Amino acid sequence: MEAPTCPIPSFSGVRARVFLDVQAEEGVESSWGVRTSEARIFECPASGLRFRLPAPREKIAAFYRSEYHERMGGEEDVRRAEAYRKENQERVGVLKRYAPSGRVLDVGCSTGQFAAQLREAGYDALGCDISEDACRKAAALLGEDRALCGPVESLLDRLRGSLDAITMMDVIEHFDDVVSPLRAMREMLRPGGTLFLRTPTLRSPFYKVADLSYQLSGGRYKDAVLKIYHAEHFFFFTERAMRALLEDTGYEVLAIDPDPLLWENFRSAEMRQGPLVNSVLAAVYFAGRLADRGHGMKVVARRPG
């Protein structure tokens, strides 16, 4: 099979290369309960973007059953729920600097917790998600008319030109196509409207350690790469790739900054291994903080006008 070209429009003439091709019989489970037994990851040599080929829509939908959103929202862990709330509050503060008020759509809203915090901060907040289970819970929290179910592109006619801001917290990496949704969201924003997203970054030391563990073991140790390139993530961004993607889809990029997970969140989500592995994870986490290389990046852009 010939390698695909880069999905970012300005690099569409660049042929990607296979970066990683791993299979395991049992696989490993992500922090959100999705089991990954293979990772065939391509890399664009020009932008640094890594990606896997899209899965069938029914397989993607199966990732996001109710258990996924329960774990994501911390419903099974009071400490994690509180950590998410604290983390979300900081993100509300970031949005306030660029869009102090107005109508906001939280894309990939899960059970509606971040949208609810946006509402508490004075925004006219809506949420959308592809999971029917999540939408039912979000509707109970936000109101039936404020939890919209389906792909964000399907909402274009309804929301065209009506939004002051759109938020996506750890969502864009789950899309099987990043170009069409971003173009649709641009049309939903009013001229000058803000897009604020957060996504993992390949600058994170966790990617470096996972890749190195696989290489140094001669491909025998697979758990780390299968855990970090887990099955429900289709795109893995560098800052250069993110900037190019947003500019290609009609945005002006205002800021790209490191966004490390709070220690409380990381500890409750990831520190579930044995003592040795937990010690290594903690060391990598704090090394990343010291080097200002967060697990993620927060990105702010706007629709020109």
GROMACS .gro file of C-alpha atoms in nm:
model
  305
    1MET     CA    1   0.000   0.000   0.000
    2GLU     CA    2   0.136   0.341  -0.100
    3ALA     CA    3   0.180   0.587   0.187
    4PRO     CA    4  -0.081   0.867   0.194
    5THR     CA    5  -0.005   1.234   0.142
    6CYS     CA    6  -0.016   1.483   0.429
    7PRO     CA    7  -0.376   1.581   0.526
    8ILE     CA    8  -0.281   1.948   0.580
    9PRO     CA    9  -0.374   2.134   0.258
   10SER     CA   10  -0.049   2.332   0.222
   11PHE     CA   11   0.150   2.008   0.255
   12SER     CA   12  -0.085   1.797   0.042
   13GLY     CA   13   0.192   1.731  -0.211
   14VAL     CA   14   0.416   1.576   0.054
   15ARG     CA   15   0.416   1.197   0.074
   16ALA     CA   16   0.403   1.075   0.436
   17ARG     CA   17   0.629   0.798   0.563
   18VAL     CA   18   0.555   0.517   0.805
   19PHE     CA   19   0.677   0.635   1.144
   20LEU     CA   20   0.551   0.342   1.352
   21ASP     CA   21   0.395   0.006   1.271
   22VAL     CA   22   0.316  -0.192   1.584
   23GLN     CA   23   0.080  -0.478   1.656
   24ALA     CA   24   0.019  -0.669   1.978
   25GLU     CA   25  -0.209  -0.958   2.058
   26GLU     CA   26  -0.370  -0.818   2.371
   27GLY     CA   27  -0.287  -0.450   2.339
   28VAL     CA   28  -0.313  -0.195   2.618
   29GLU     CA   29  -0.599   0.009   2.759
   30SER     CA   30  -0.592   0.388   2.752
   31SER     CA   31  -0.684   0.597   3.055
   32TRP     CA   32  -1.036   0.621   2.912
   33GLY     CA   33  -1.087   0.247   2.863
   34VAL     CA   34  -1.015   0.213   2.488
   35ARG     CA   35  -0.802  -0.090   2.405
   36THR     CA   36  -0.531  -0.037   2.142
   37SER     CA   37  -0.366  -0.340   1.979
   38GLU     CA   38  -0.216  -0.174   1.671
   39ALA     CA   39  -0.058   0.158   1.582
   40ARG     CA   40   0.027   0.223   1.218
   41ILE     CA   41   0.132   0.586   1.233
   42PHE     CA   42   0.237   0.800   0.938
   43GLU     CA   43   0.448   1.115   0.959
   44CYS     CA   44   0.464   1.415   0.728
   45PRO     CA   45   0.837   1.495   0.696
   46ALA     CA   46   0.763   1.861   0.617
   47SER     CA   47   0.517   1.957   0.895
   48GLY     CA   48   0.594   1.688   1.153
   49LEU     CA   49   0.226   1.590   1.173
   50ARG     CA   50   0.169   1.225   1.263
   51PHE     CA   51  -0.157   1.053   1.183
   52ARG     CA   52  -0.330   0.720   1.138
   53LEU     CA   53  -0.573   0.642   0.858
   54PRO     CA   54  -0.942   0.698   0.938
   55ALA     CA   55  -1.140   0.410   1.088
   56PRO     CA   56  -1.498   0.327   0.983
   57ARG     CA   57  -1.747   0.564   1.148
   58GLU     CA   58  -1.916   0.278   1.336
   59LYS     CA   59  -1.583   0.182   1.493
   60ILE     CA   60  -1.520   0.543   1.594
   61ALA     CA   61  -1.868   0.567   1.750
   62ALA     CA   62  -1.797   0.250   1.951
   63PHE     CA   63  -1.505   0.421   2.125
   64TYR     CA   64  -1.734   0.672   2.292
   65ARG     CA   65  -1.978   0.462   2.489
   66SER     CA   66  -2.107   0.590   2.823
   67GLU     CA   67  -1.813   0.440   3.016
   68TYR     CA   68  -1.570   0.654   2.816
   69HIS     CA   69  -1.743   0.976   2.915
   70GLU     CA   70  -1.780   0.866   3.276
   71ARG     CA   71  -1.403   0.822   3.297
   72MET     CA   72  -1.337   1.138   3.101
   73GLY     CA   73  -1.551   1.347   3.334
   74GLY     CA   74  -1.415   1.187   3.649
   75GLU     CA   75  -1.749   1.038   3.751
   76GLU     CA   76  -1.570   0.738   3.900
   77ASP     CA   77  -1.312   0.947   4.086
   78VAL     CA   78  -1.389   1.252   4.298
   79ARG     CA   79  -1.026   1.371   4.285
   80ARG     CA   80  -1.021   1.358   3.907
   81ALA     CA   81  -1.354   1.541   3.882
   82GLU     CA   82  -1.218   1.821   4.099
   83ALA     CA   83  -0.895   1.833   3.897
   84TYR     CA   84  -1.095   1.867   3.574
   85ARG     CA   85  -1.298   2.148   3.720
   86LYS     CA   86  -0.983   2.331   3.828
   87GLU     CA   87  -0.823   2.278   3.487
   88ASN     CA   88  -1.136   2.396   3.308
   89GLN     CA   89  -1.149   2.709   3.521
   90GLU     CA   90  -0.802   2.805   3.399
   91ARG     CA   91  -0.920   2.750   3.041
   92VAL     CA   92  -1.223   2.971   3.095
   93GLY     CA   93  -0.976   3.240   3.204
   94VAL     CA   94  -0.782   3.201   2.878
   95LEU     CA   95  -1.098   3.239   2.671
   96LYS     CA   96  -1.197   3.551   2.868
   97ARG     CA   97  -0.883   3.727   2.745
   98TYR     CA   98  -0.988   3.687   2.381
   99ALA     CA   99  -1.370   3.665   2.397
  100PRO     CA  100  -1.494   3.818   2.724
  101SER     CA  101  -1.861   3.733   2.661
  102GLY     CA  102  -2.107   3.608   2.403
  103ARG     CA  103  -2.234   3.286   2.249
  104VAL     CA  104  -1.994   2.990   2.269
  105LEU     CA  105  -2.011   2.636   2.129
  106ASP     CA  106  -1.805   2.369   2.305
  107VAL     CA  107  -1.728   2.105   2.041
  108GLY     CA  108  -1.688   1.752   2.175
  109CYS     CA  109  -1.861   1.863   2.495
  110SER     CA  110  -1.890   1.510   2.641
  111THR     CA  111  -2.131   1.534   2.938
  112GLY     CA  112  -2.132   1.914   2.929
  113GLN     CA  113  -1.907   1.998   3.222
  114PHE     CA  114  -1.688   2.255   3.046
  115ALA     CA  115  -1.990   2.414   2.878
  116ALA     CA  116  -2.156   2.440   3.220
  117GLN     CA  117  -1.849   2.621   3.355
  118LEU     CA  118  -1.860   2.855   3.056
  119ARG     CA  119  -2.222   2.930   3.144
  120GLU     CA  120  -2.125   2.995   3.507
  121ALA     CA  121  -1.870   3.247   3.376
  122GLY     CA  122  -2.145   3.439   3.196
  123TYR     CA  123  -2.131   3.292   2.845
  124ASP     CA  124  -2.432   3.183   2.643
  125ALA     CA  125  -2.297   2.828   2.618
  126LEU     CA  126  -2.393   2.541   2.388
  127GLY     CA  127  -2.234   2.198   2.352
  128CYS     CA  128  -2.219   1.936   2.079
  129ASP     CA  129  -2.097   1.577   2.070
  130ILE     CA  130  -2.125   1.270   1.846
  131SER     CA  131  -2.210   1.042   2.141
  132GLU     CA  132  -2.582   1.006   2.213
  133ASP     CA  133  -2.506   0.893   2.569
  134ALA     CA  134  -2.295   1.203   2.630
  135CYS     CA  135  -2.556   1.432   2.473
  136ARG     CA  136  -2.828   1.300   2.702
  137LYS     CA  137  -2.616   1.384   3.006
  138ALA     CA  138  -2.518   1.721   2.862
  139ALA     CA  139  -2.885   1.801   2.796
  140ALA     CA  140  -2.968   1.728   3.161
  141LEU     CA  141  -2.697   1.973   3.265
  142LEU     CA  142  -2.733   2.245   3.000
  143GLY     CA  143  -3.090   2.212   2.877
  144GLU     CA  144  -3.240   2.014   2.588
  145ASP     CA  145  -3.195   2.293   2.334
  146ARG     CA  146  -2.830   2.350   2.430
  147ALA     CA  147  -2.689   2.000   2.381
  148LEU     CA  148  -2.663   1.931   2.008
  149CYS     CA  149  -2.595   1.577   1.892
  150GLY     CA  150  -2.398   1.498   1.578
  151PRO     CA  151  -2.080   1.596   1.394
  152VAL     CA  152  -2.006   1.968   1.419
  153GLU     CA  153  -2.023   2.006   1.039
  154SER     CA  154  -2.391   1.907   1.053
  155LEU     CA  155  -2.465   2.222   1.259
  156LEU     CA  156  -2.339   2.470   0.999
  157ASP     CA  157  -2.678   2.582   0.862
  158ARG     CA  158  -2.815   2.622   1.213
  159LEU     CA  159  -2.522   2.817   1.358
  160ARG     CA  160  -2.371   3.000   1.059
  161GLY     CA  161  -2.226   3.336   1.162
  162SER     CA  162  -2.384   3.323   1.509
  163LEU     CA  163  -2.096   3.236   1.746
  164ASP     CA  164  -1.853   3.461   1.929
  165ALA     CA  165  -1.629   3.168   2.018
  166ILE     CA  166  -1.581   2.795   1.970
  167THR     CA  167  -1.390   2.577   2.215
  168MET     CA  168  -1.244   2.228   2.164
  169MET     CA  169  -1.072   2.074   2.463
  170ASP     CA  170  -0.877   1.760   2.364
  171VAL     CA  171  -1.106   1.699   2.068
  172ILE     CA  172  -0.937   1.780   1.736
  173GLU     CA  173  -0.708   1.475   1.763
  174HIS     CA  174  -1.020   1.254   1.762
  175PHE     CA  175  -1.148   1.380   1.423
  176ASP     CA  176  -1.106   1.145   1.129
  177ASP     CA  177  -1.088   1.456   0.904
  178VAL     CA  178  -0.955   1.782   1.046
  179VAL     CA  179  -1.005   2.009   0.745
  180SER     CA  180  -1.383   1.998   0.686
  181PRO     CA  181  -1.482   2.053   1.053
  182LEU     CA  182  -1.245   2.350   1.090
  183ARG     CA  183  -1.380   2.511   0.775
  184ALA     CA  184  -1.737   2.460   0.897
  185MET     CA  185  -1.653   2.607   1.237
  186ARG     CA  186  -1.497   2.912   1.073
  187GLU     CA  187  -1.830   2.979   0.902
  188MET     CA  188  -2.015   2.945   1.234
  189LEU     CA  189  -1.803   3.219   1.390
  190ARG     CA  190  -1.885   3.583   1.350
  191PRO     CA  191  -1.607   3.787   1.183
  192GLY     CA  192  -1.343   3.831   1.453
  193GLY     CA  193  -1.477   3.533   1.647
  194THR     CA  194  -1.239   3.317   1.852
  195LEU     CA  195  -1.141   2.952   1.820
  196PHE     CA  196  -0.978   2.813   2.134
  197LEU     CA  197  -0.854   2.455   2.135
  198ARG     CA  198  -0.633   2.228   2.338
  199THR     CA  199  -0.463   1.914   2.207
  200PRO     CA  200  -0.166   1.692   2.295
  201THR     CA  201   0.165   1.801   2.146
  202LEU     CA  202   0.449   1.594   2.005
  203ARG     CA  203   0.685   1.823   2.201
  204SER     CA  204   0.573   1.637   2.512
  205PRO     CA  205   0.851   1.427   2.666
  206PHE     CA  206   0.604   1.140   2.698
  207TYR     CA  207   0.613   1.089   2.321
  208LYS     CA  208   0.992   1.098   2.324
  209VAL     CA  209   1.014   0.842   2.605
  210ALA     CA  210   0.755   0.612   2.445
  211ASP     CA  211   0.928   0.622   2.105
  212LEU     CA  212   1.268   0.563   2.266
  213SER     CA  213   1.144   0.270   2.476
  214TYR     CA  214   1.023   0.097   2.161
  215GLN     CA  215   1.342   0.167   1.966
  216LEU     CA  216   1.585   0.067   2.242
  217SER     CA  217   1.401  -0.258   2.305
  218GLY     CA  218   1.431  -0.351   1.938
  219GLY     CA  219   1.052  -0.336   1.909
  220ARG     CA  220   0.990  -0.585   2.191
  221TYR     CA  221   0.846  -0.336   2.442
  222LYS     CA  222   0.525  -0.205   2.285
  223ASP     CA  223   0.308  -0.095   2.575
  224ALA     CA  224   0.425   0.268   2.590
  225VAL     CA  225   0.372   0.345   2.220
  226LEU     CA  226   0.036   0.167   2.214
  227LYS     CA  227  -0.075   0.366   2.517
  228ILE     CA  228   0.031   0.707   2.387
  229TYR     CA  229  -0.077   0.649   2.024
  230HIS     CA  230  -0.410   0.511   2.143
  231ALA     CA  231  -0.675   0.408   1.897
  232GLU     CA  232  -0.921   0.695   1.932
  233HIS     CA  233  -0.656   0.954   1.840
  234PHE     CA  234  -0.608   1.002   1.465
  235PHE     CA  235  -0.385   1.312   1.462
  236PHE     CA  236  -0.073   1.402   1.661
  237PHE     CA  237   0.035   1.763   1.617
  238THR     CA  238   0.349   1.970   1.616
  239GLU     CA  239   0.313   2.346   1.654
  240ARG     CA  240   0.414   2.391   1.290
  241ALA     CA  241   0.148   2.147   1.173
  242MET     CA  242  -0.122   2.311   1.386
  243ARG     CA  243  -0.036   2.661   1.264
  244ALA     CA  244  -0.038   2.549   0.899
  245LEU     CA  245  -0.369   2.365   0.940
  246LEU     CA  246  -0.544   2.664   1.094
  247GLU     CA  247  -0.407   2.910   0.840
  248ASP     CA  248  -0.505   2.677   0.555
  249THR     CA  249  -0.863   2.660   0.686
  250GLY     CA  250  -0.900   3.037   0.710
  251TYR     CA  251  -0.793   3.136   1.061
  252GLU     CA  252  -0.544   3.386   1.196
  253VAL     CA  253  -0.337   3.220   1.468
  254LEU     CA  254  -0.301   3.441   1.776
  255ALA     CA  255  -0.120   3.216   2.026
  256ILE     CA  256   0.022   2.866   2.067
  257ASP     CA  257   0.142   2.795   2.421
  258PRO     CA  258   0.237   2.488   2.629
  259ASP     CA  259  -0.052   2.346   2.832
  260PRO     CA  260   0.064   2.086   3.086
  261LEU     CA  261  -0.192   1.874   3.266
  262LEU     CA  262  -0.238   1.961   3.629
  263TRP     CA  263  -0.049   1.720   3.852
  264GLU     CA  264  -0.375   1.619   4.023
  265ASN     CA  265  -0.527   1.529   3.686
  266PHE     CA  266  -0.220   1.344   3.562
  267ARG     CA  267  -0.182   1.153   3.888
  268SER     CA  268  -0.543   1.034   3.899
  269ALA     CA  269  -0.556   0.947   3.527
  270GLU     CA  270  -0.214   0.792   3.462
  271MET     CA  271  -0.049   0.685   3.789
  272ARG     CA  272  -0.214   0.345   3.797
  273GLN     CA  273   0.085   0.127   3.719
  274GLY     CA  274   0.333  -0.043   3.950
  275PRO     CA  275   0.571   0.157   4.174
  276LEU     CA  276   0.858   0.153   3.922
  277VAL     CA  277   0.651   0.268   3.623
  278ASN     CA  278   0.473   0.530   3.837
  279SER     CA  279   0.811   0.668   3.944
  280VAL     CA  280   0.924   0.696   3.580
  281LEU     CA  281   0.597   0.865   3.481
  282ALA     CA  282   0.629   1.117   3.763
  283ALA     CA  283   0.991   1.192   3.669
  284VAL     CA  284   0.897   1.251   3.303
  285TYR     CA  285   0.601   1.468   3.405
  286PHE     CA  286   0.809   1.700   3.623
  287ALA     CA  287   1.096   1.708   3.372
  288GLY     CA  288   0.848   1.825   3.113
  289ARG     CA  289   0.718   2.096   3.344
  290LEU     CA  290   1.069   2.222   3.415
  291ALA     CA  291   1.149   2.233   3.044
  292ASP     CA  292   0.817   2.412   2.971
  293ARG     CA  293   0.712   2.123   2.748
  294GLY     CA  294   0.359   2.049   2.853
  295HIS     CA  295   0.170   1.737   2.758
  296GLY     CA  296  -0.051   1.960   2.546
  297MET     CA  297  -0.070   2.293   2.368
  298LYS     CA  298  -0.340   2.555   2.393
  299VAL     CA  299  -0.411   2.735   2.069
  300VAL     CA  300  -0.606   3.054   2.008
  301ALA     CA  301  -0.706   3.168   1.661
  302ARG     CA  302  -0.975   3.387   1.512
  303ARG     CA  303  -1.181   3.428   1.201
  304PRO     CA  304  -1.046   3.739   1.029
  305GLY     CA  305  -1.280   4.030   0.978
   0.00000   0.00000   0.00000
